[in-house]
mmCIF file of C-alpha atoms in Angstrom:
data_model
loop_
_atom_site.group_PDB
_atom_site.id
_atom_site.type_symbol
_atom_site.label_atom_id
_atom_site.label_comp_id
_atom_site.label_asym_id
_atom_site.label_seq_id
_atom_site.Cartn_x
_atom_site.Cartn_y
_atom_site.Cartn_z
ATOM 1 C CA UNK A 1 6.937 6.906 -1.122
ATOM 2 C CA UNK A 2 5.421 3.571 -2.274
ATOM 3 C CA UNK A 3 7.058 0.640 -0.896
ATOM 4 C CA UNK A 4 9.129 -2.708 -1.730
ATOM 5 C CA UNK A 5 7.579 -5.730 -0.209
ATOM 6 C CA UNK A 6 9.431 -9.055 0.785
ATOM 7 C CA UNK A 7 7.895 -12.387 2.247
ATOM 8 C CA UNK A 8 10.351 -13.550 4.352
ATOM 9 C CA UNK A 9 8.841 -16.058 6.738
ATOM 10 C CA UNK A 10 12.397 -17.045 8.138
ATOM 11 C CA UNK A 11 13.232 -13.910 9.455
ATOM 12 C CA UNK A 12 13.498 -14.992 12.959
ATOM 13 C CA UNK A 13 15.470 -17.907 12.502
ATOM 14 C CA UNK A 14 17.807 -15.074 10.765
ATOM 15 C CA UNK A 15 17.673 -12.887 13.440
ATOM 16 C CA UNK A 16 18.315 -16.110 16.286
ATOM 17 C CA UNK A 17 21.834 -16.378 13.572
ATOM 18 C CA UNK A 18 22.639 -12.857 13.483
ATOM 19 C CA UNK A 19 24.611 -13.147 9.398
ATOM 20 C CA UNK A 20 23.840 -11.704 6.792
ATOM 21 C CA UNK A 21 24.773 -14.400 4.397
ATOM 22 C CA UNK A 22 22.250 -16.665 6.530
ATOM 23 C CA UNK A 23 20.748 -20.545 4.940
ATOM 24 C CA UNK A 24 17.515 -20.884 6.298
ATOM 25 C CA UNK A 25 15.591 -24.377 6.684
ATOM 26 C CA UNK A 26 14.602 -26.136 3.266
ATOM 27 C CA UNK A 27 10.992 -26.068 4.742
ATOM 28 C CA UNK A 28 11.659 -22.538 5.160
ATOM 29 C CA UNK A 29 12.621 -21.674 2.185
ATOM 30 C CA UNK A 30 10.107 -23.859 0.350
ATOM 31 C CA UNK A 31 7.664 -21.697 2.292
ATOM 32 C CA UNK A 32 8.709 -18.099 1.162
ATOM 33 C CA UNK A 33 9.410 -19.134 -2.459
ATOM 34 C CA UNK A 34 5.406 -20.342 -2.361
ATOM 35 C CA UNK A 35 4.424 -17.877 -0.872
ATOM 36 C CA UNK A 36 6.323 -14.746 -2.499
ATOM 37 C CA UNK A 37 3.169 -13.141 -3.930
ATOM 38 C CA UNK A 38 1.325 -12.765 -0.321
ATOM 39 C CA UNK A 39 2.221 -8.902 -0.255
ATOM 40 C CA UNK A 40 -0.292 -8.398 -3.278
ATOM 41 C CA UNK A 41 -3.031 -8.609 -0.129
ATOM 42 C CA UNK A 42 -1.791 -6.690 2.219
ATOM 43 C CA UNK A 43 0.786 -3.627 0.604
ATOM 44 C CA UNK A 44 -0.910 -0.448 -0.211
ATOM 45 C CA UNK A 45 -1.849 0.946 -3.309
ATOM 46 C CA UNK A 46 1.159 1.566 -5.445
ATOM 47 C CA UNK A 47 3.632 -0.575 -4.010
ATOM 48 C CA UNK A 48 5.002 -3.836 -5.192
ATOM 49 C CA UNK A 49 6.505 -6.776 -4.144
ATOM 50 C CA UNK A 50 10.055 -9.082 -4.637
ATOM 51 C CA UNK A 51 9.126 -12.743 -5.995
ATOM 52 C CA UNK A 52 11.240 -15.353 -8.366
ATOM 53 C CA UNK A 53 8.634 -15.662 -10.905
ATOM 54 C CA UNK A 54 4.867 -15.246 -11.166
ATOM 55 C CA UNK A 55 2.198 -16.700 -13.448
ATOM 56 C CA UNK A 56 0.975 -13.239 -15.473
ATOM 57 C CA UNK A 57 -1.763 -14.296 -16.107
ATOM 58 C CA UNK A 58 -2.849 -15.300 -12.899
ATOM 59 C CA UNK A 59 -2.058 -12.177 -11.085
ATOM 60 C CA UNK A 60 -3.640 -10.184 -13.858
ATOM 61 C CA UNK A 61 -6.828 -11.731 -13.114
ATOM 62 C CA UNK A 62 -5.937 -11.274 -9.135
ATOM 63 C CA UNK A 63 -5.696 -7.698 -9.691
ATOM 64 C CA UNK A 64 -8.800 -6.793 -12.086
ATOM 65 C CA UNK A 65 -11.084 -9.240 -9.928
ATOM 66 C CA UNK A 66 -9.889 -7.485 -6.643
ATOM 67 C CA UNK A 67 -9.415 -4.030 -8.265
ATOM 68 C CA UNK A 68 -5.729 -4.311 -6.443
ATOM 69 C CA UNK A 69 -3.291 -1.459 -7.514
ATOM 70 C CA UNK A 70 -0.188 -3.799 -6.490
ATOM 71 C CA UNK A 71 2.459 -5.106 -8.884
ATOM 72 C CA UNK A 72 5.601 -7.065 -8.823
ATOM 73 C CA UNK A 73 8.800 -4.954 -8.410
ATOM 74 C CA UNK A 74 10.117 -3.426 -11.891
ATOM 75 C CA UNK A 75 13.907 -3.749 -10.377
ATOM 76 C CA UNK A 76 14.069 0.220 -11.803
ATOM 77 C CA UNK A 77 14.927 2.064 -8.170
ATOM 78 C CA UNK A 78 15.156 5.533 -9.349
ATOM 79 C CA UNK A 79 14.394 6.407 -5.690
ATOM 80 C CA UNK A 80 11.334 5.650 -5.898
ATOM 81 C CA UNK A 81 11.006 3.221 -3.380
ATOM 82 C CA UNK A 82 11.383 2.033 0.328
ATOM 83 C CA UNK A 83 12.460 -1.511 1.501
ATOM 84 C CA UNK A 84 9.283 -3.163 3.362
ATOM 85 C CA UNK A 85 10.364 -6.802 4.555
ATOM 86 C CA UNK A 86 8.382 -9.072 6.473
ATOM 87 C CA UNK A 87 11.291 -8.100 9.099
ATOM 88 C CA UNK A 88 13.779 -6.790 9.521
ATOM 89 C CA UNK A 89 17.232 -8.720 10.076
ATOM 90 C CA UNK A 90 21.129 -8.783 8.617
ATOM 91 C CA UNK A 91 19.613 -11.225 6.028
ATOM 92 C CA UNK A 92 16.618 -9.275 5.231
ATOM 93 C CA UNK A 93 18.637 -6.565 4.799
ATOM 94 C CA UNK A 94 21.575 -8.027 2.632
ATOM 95 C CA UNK A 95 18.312 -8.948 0.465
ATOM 96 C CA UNK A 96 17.685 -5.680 -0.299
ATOM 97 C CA UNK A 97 21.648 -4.680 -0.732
ATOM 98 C CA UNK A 98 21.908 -7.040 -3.367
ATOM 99 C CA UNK A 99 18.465 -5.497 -4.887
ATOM 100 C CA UNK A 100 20.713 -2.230 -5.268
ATOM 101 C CA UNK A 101 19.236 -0.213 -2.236
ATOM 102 C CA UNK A 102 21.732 2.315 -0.885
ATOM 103 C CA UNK A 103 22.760 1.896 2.392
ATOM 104 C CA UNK A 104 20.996 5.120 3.592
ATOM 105 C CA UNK A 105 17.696 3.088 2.945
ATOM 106 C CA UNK A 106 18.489 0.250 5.011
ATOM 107 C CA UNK A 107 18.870 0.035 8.961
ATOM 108 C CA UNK A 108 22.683 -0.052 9.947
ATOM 109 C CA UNK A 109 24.034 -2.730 12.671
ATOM 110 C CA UNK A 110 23.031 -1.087 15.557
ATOM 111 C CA UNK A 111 18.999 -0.547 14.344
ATOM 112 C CA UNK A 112 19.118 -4.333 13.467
ATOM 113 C CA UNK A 113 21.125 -5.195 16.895
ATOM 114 C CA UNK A 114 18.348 -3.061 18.843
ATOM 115 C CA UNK A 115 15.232 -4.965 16.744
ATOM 116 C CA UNK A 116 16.732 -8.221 17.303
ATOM 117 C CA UNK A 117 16.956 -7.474 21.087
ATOM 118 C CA UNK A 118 13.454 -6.352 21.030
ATOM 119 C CA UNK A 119 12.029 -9.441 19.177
ATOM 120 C CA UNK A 120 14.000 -11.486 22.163
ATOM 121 C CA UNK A 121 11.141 -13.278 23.809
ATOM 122 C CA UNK A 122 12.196 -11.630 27.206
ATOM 123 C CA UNK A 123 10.616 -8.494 25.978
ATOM 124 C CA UNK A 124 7.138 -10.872 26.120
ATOM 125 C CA UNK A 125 7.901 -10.879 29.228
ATOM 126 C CA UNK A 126 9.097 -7.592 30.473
ATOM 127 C CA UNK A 127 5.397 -5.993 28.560
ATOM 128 C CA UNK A 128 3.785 -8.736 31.081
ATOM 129 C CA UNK A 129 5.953 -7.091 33.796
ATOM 130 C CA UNK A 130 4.449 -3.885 32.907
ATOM 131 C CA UNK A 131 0.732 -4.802 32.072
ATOM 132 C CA UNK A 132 0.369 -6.635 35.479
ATOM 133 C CA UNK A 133 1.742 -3.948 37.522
ATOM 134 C CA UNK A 134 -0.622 -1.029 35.355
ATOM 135 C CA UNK A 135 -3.684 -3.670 35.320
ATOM 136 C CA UNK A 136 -6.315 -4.344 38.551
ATOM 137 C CA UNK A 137 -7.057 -7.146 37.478
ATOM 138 C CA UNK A 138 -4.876 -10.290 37.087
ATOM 139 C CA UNK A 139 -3.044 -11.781 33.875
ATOM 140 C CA UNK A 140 -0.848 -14.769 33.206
ATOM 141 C CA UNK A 141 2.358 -14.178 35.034
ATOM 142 C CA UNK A 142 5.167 -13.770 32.919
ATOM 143 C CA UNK A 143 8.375 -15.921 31.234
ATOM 144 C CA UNK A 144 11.065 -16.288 32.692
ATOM 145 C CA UNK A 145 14.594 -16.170 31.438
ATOM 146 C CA UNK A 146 16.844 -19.520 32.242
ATOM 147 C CA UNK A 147 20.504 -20.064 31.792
ATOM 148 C CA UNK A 148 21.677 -23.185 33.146
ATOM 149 C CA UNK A 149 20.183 -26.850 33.610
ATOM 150 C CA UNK A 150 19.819 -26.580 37.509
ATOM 151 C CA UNK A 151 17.594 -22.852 37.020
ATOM 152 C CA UNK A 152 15.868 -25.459 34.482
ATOM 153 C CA UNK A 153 15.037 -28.596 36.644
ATOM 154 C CA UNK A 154 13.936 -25.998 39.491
ATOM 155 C CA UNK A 155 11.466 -24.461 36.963
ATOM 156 C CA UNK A 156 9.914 -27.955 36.351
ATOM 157 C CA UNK A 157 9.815 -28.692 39.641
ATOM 158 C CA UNK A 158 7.955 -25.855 40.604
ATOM 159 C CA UNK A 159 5.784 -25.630 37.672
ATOM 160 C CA UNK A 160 4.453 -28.869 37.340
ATOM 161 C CA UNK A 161 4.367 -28.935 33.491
ATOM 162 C CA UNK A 162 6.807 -26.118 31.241
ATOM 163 C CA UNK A 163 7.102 -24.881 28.044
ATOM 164 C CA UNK A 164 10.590 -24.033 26.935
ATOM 165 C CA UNK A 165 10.854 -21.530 23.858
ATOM 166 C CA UNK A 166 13.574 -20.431 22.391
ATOM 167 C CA UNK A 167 14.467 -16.299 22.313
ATOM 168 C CA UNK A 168 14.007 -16.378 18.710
ATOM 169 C CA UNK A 169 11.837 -19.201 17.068
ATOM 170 C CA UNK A 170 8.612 -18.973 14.514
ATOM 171 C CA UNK A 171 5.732 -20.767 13.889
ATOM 172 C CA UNK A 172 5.767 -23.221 16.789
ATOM 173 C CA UNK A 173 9.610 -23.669 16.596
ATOM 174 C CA UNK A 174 12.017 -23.915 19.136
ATOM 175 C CA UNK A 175 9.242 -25.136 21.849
ATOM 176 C CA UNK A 176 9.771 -27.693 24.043
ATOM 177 C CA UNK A 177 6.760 -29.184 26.330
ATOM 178 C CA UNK A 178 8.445 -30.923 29.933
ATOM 179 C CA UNK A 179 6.659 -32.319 32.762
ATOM 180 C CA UNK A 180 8.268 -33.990 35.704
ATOM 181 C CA UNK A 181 8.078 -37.163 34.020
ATOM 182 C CA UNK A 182 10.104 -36.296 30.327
ATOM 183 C CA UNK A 183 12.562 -34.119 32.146
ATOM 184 C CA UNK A 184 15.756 -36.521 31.827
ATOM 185 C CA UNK A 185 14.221 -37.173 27.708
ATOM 186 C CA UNK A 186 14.244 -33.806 26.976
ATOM 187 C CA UNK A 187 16.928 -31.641 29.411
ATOM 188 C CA UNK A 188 19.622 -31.907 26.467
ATOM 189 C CA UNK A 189 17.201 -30.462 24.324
ATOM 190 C CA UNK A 190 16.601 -27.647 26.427
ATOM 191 C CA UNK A 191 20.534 -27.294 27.555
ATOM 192 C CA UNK A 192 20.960 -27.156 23.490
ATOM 193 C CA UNK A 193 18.719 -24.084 23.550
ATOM 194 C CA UNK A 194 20.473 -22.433 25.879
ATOM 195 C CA UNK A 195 23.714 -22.995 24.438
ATOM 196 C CA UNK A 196 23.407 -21.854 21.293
ATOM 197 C CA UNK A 197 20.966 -18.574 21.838
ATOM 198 C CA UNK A 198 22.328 -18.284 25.263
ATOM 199 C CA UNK A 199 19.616 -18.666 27.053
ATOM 200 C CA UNK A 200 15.884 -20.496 26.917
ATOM 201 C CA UNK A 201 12.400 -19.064 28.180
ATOM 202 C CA UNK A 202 10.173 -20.997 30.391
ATOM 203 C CA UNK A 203 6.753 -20.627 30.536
ATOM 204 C CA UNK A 204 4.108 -22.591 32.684
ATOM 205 C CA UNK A 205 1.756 -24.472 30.572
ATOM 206 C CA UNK A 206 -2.010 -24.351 30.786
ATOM 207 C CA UNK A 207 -4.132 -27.314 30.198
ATOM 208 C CA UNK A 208 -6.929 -25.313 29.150
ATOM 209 C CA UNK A 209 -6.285 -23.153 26.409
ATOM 210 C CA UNK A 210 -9.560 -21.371 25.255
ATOM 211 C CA UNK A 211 -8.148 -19.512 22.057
ATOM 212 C CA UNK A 212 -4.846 -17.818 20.620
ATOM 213 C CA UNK A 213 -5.847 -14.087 19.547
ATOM 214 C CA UNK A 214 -3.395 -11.718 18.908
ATOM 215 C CA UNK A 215 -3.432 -7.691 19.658
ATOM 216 C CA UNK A 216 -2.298 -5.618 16.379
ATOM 217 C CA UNK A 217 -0.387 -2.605 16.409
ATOM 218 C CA UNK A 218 1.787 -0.230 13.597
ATOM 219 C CA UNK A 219 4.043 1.546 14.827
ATOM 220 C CA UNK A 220 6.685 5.074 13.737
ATOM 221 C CA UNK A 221 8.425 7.230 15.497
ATOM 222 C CA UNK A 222 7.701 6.347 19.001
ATOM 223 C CA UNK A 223 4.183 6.665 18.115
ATOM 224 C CA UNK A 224 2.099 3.023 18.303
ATOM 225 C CA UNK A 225 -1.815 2.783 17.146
ATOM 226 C CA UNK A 226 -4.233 -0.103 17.185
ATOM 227 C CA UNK A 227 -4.513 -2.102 14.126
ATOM 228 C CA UNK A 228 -7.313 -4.800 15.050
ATOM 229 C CA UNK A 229 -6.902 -8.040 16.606
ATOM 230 C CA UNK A 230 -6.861 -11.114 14.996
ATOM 231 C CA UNK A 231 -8.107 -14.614 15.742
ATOM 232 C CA UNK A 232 -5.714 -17.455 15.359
ATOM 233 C CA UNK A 233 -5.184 -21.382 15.141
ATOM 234 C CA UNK A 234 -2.236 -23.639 16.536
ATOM 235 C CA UNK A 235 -2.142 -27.498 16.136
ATOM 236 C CA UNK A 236 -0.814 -29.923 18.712
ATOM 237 C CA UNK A 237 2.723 -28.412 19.323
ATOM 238 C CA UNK A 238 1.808 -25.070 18.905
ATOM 239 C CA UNK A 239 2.326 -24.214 15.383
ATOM 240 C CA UNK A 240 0.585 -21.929 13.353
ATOM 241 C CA UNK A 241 -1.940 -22.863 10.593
ATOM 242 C CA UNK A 242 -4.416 -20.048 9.940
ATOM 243 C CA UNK A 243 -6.665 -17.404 11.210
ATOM 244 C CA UNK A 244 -10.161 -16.734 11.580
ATOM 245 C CA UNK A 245 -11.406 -14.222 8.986
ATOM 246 C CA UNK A 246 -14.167 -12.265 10.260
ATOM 247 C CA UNK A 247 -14.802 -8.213 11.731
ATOM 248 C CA UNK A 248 -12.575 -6.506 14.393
ATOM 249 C CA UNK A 249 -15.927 -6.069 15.969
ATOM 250 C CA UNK A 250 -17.060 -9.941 15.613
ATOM 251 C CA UNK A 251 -13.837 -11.045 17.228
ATOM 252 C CA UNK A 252 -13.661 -9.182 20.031
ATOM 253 C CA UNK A 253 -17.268 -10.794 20.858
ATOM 254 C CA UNK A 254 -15.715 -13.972 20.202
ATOM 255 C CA UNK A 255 -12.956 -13.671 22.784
ATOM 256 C CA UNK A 256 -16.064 -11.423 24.839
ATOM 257 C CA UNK A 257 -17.655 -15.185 25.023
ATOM 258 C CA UNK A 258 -14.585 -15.855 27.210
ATOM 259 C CA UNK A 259 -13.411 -12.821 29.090
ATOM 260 C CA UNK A 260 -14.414 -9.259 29.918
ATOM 261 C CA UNK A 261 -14.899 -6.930 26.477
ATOM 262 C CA UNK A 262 -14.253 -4.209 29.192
ATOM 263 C CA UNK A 263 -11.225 -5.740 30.346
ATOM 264 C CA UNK A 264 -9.824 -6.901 26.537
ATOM 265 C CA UNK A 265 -9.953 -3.147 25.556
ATOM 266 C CA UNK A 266 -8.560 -2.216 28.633
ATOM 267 C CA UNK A 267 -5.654 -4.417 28.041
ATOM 268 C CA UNK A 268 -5.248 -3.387 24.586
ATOM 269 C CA UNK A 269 -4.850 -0.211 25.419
ATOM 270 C CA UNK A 270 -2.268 -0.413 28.185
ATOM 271 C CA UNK A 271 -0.417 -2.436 25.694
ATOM 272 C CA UNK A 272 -0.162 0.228 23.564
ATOM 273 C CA UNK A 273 1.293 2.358 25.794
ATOM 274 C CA UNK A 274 3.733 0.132 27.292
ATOM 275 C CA UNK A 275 4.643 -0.557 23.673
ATOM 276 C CA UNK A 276 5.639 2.901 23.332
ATOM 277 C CA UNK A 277 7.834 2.692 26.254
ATOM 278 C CA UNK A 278 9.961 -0.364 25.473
ATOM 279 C CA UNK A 279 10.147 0.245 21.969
ATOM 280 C CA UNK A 280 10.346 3.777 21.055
ATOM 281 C CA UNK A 281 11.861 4.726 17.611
ATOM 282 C CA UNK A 282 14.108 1.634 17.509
ATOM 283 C CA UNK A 283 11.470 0.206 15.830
ATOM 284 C CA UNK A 284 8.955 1.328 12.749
ATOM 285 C CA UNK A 285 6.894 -0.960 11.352
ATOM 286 C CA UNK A 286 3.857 -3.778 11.808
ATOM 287 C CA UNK A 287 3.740 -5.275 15.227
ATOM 288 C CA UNK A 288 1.777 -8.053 17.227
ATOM 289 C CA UNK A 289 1.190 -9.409 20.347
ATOM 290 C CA UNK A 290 0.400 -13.184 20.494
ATOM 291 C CA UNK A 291 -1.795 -13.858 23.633
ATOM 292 C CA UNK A 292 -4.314 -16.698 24.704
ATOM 293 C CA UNK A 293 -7.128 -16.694 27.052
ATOM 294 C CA UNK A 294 -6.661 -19.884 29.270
ATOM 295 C CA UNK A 295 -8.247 -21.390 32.105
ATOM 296 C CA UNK A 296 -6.369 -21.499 35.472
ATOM 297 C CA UNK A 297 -6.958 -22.453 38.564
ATOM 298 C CA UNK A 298 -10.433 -22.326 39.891
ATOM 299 C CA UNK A 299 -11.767 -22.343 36.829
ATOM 300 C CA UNK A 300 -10.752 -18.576 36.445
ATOM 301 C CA UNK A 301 -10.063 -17.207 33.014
ATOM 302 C CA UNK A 302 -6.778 -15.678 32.152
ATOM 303 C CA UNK A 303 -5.104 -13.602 29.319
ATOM 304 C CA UNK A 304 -1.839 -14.942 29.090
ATOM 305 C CA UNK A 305 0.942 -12.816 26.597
ATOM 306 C CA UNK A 306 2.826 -15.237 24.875
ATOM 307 C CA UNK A 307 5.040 -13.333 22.173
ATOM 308 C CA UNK A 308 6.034 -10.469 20.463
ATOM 309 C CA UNK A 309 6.548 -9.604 17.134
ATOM 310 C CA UNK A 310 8.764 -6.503 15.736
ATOM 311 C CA UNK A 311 7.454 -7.584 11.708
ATOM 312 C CA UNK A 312 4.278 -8.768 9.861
ATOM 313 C CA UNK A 313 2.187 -11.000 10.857
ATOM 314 C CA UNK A 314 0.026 -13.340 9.524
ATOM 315 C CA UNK A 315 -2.764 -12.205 11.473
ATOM 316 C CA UNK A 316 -2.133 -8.569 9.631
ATOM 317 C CA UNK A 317 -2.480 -10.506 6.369
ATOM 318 C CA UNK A 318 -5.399 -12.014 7.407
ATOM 319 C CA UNK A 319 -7.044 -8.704 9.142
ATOM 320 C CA UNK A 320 -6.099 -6.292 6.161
ATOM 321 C CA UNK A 321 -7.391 -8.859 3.778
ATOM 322 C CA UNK A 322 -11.056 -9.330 5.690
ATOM 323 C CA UNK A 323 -10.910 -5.622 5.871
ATOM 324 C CA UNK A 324 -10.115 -5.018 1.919
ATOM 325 C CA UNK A 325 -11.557 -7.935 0.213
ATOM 326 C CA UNK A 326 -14.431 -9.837 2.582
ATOM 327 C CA UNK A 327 -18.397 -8.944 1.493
ATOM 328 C CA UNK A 328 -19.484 -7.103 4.743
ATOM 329 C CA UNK A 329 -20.926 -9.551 7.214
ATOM 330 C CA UNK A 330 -19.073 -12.845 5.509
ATOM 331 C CA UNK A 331 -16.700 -14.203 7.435
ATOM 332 C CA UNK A 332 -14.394 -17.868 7.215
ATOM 333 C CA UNK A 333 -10.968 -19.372 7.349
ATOM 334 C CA UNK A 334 -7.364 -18.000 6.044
ATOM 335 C CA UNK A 335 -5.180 -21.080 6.643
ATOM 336 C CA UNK A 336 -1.713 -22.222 5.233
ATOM 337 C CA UNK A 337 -1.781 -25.488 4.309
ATOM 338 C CA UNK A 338 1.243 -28.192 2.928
ATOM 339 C CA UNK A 339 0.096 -28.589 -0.869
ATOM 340 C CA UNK A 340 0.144 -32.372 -0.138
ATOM 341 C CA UNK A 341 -2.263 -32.548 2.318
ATOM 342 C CA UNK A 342 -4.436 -29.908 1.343
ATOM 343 C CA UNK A 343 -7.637 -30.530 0.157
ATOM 344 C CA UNK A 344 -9.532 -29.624 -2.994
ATOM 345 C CA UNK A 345 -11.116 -26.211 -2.987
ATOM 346 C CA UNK A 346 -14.486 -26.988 -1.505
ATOM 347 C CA UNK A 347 -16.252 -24.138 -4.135
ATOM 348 C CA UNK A 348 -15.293 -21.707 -6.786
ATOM 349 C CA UNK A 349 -15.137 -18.149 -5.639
ATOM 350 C CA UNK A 350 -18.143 -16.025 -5.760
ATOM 351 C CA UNK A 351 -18.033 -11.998 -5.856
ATOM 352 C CA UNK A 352 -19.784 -8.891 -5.231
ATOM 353 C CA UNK A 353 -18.783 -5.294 -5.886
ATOM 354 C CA UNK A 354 -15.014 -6.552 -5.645
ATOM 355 C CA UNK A 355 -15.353 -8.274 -2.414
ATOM 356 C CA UNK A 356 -15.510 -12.088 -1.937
ATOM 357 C CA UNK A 357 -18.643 -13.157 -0.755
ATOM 358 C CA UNK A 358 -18.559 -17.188 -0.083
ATOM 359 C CA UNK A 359 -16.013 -19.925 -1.840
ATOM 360 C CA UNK A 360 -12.715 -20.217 -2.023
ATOM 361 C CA UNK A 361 -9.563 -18.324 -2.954
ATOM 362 C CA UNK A 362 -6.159 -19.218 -3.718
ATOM 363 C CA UNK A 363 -4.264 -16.531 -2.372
ATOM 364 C CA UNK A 364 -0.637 -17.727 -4.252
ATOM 365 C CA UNK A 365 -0.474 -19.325 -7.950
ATOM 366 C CA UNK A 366 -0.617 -23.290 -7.910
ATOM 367 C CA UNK A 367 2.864 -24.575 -6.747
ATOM 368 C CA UNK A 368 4.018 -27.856 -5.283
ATOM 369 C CA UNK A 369 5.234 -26.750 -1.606
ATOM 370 C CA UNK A 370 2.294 -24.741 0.151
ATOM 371 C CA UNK A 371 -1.211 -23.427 -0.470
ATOM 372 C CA UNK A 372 -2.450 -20.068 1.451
ATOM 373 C CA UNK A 373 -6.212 -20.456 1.163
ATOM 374 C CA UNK A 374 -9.245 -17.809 1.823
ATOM 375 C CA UNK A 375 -12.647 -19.848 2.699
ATOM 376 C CA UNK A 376 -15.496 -17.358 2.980
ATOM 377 C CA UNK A 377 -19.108 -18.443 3.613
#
């Protein structure tokens, strides 16, 4: 049955407030009304997507250039279609229950109370639990879950340098980075973490990141399968801002430059299964596992998992749009980028049997808020 689509970028924000009726950020907001037409990339054939307005004749052109067999959503049910958000929450959901989908269609509270445990960033750390002890080899060791300030000020004390995240957060939110030094500065900033999600996860923080990558996975019915890895960037305090667009094949010898290939598959593997372990059937749907290669002490290289994710991903849009739409052997940038500071598209797009070959794309209509830009060379 073909499928509903909804970006929904704040979705963990709305799962870290639990309502249904749930105001996210402005910048949020700003954020998913630019970029409502992203599922024309990455739904399948036949399904459509939820947006407040689209330029026809823009995504006409989208679709015969790309030969893409996506469509916005006709708002005529007749059970035809399933709900596909970017994830899953009591907001997501009342989304789609003011759409008109029956309540059979839609998880009830306990499926969303079991995926918004799961997306807790102490699950990061329980599938580092598990990797190190199935692994003979060693990883970054895992987060730990704080409560109070004293189990906070040990942390720092022990660690050196922290970062604090908060159980839910998105796209470098909710991250706090303490030393010694800006403990008193930033300890009611922490405490506030802790107080309103109940707790706050503390990480130790490496000096010498090499990359972010992230591990993809789909999984249904207990059953989880590989769905490429994805090359990512961060700025400064850790926030997203694109992904590198090349082959499954050309980023694993990437990372390969770094670390073990041996050891990455190995990893990816045991991830899989330990996925299937912790999350079962309490969960159907697009995962990913954030992780960075870092350097530690002694100069010794170490994958690190940093995050979870029970929903899309931005490094699925990315991978299933190389896949779909990239010339074979062509490779560049998918970033998202505030309209302000964006610059001018460097060249027009050029094409080749339906696949972009070098230039740039526009992946949303013109708008004032945000630009989600394909460079290909």
């Amino acid at each position: 049955m073909p499928s509903v689509h909804l970006f929904f970028p704040e979705n963990d924000l709305a799962l870290a407030a639990d309502v249904a009726n749930y105001t996210a950020p402005e910048a949020a907001v700003r954020l998913r009304r630019a970029g409502d037409v992203l599922p024309l990339w990455y739904a399948a054939p036949g399904d459509c997507f939820c947006c407040g307005g689209v330029n026809d004749r823009w995504l006409a052109s989208m679709q015969e250039r790309f030969d893409i067999d996506v469509d916005v959503f006709p708002y005529d049910f007749s059970g035809r279609f399933m709900p596909a958000p970017w994830g899953w929450s009591k907001a997501s959901r009342e989304y789609f229950r003011m759409l008109g989908f029956s309540s059979n269609l839609l998880p009830d509270d306990a499926a969303i109370a079991g995926i918004r445990n799961l997306s807790h960033r102490r699950t990061a750390a329980e599938l580092t639990h598990r990797l190190a002890v199935a692994l003979d080899f060693a990883i970054g060791s895992p987060a730990e879950e704080l409560h109070s300030q004293n189990e906070i000020e040990t942390f720092v004390r022990s660690a050196g340098q922290a970062m604090f995240k908060s159980p839910w957060s998105s796209s470098g939110r909710g991250l706090v980075r303490v030393d010694g030094d800006s403990l008193a500065r930033h300890i009611r900033q922490v405490c506030g973490i802790v107080r309103r999600q109940g707790s706050v996860m503390a990480e130790r923080f490496y000096q010498r990141k090499l990359c972010d990558f992230a591990m993809l996975f789909e999984i249904a019915g207990g059953e989880c399968r590989p769905a490429g890895m994805s090359l990512f960037t961060t700025n400064a305090s850790g926030a997203y801002t694109g992904n590198i667009l090349m082959s499954g094949s050309d980023i694993l010898s990437r990372l390969a430059t770094f670390y073990d290939r041996d050891k990455l598959l190995k990893i990816n593997e045991v991830i899989r299964q330990k996925l299937c372990e912790i999350i079962g059937e309490a969960y159907a749907g697009p995962l990913g596992v954030d992780m960075m290669l870092v350097e530690a002490d002694g100069d010794d290289v170490l994958p690190v998992v940093v995050e979870l994710n029970l929903r899309m991903t931005m490094g699925h849009v990315a991978r299933r749009f190389h896949d779909r739409y990239v010339a074979e052997g062509a490779c560049g940038v998918y970033s998202v980028l505030p309209a302000a500071s964006a610059p001018a598209a460097a060249s027009e797009a050029v094409m080749f049997n339906g696949r972009l070959t070098s230039g740039t794309l526009d992946l949303v209509p013109p708008n004032q808020h945000f630009v989600f830009r394909a460079e290909v060379k």
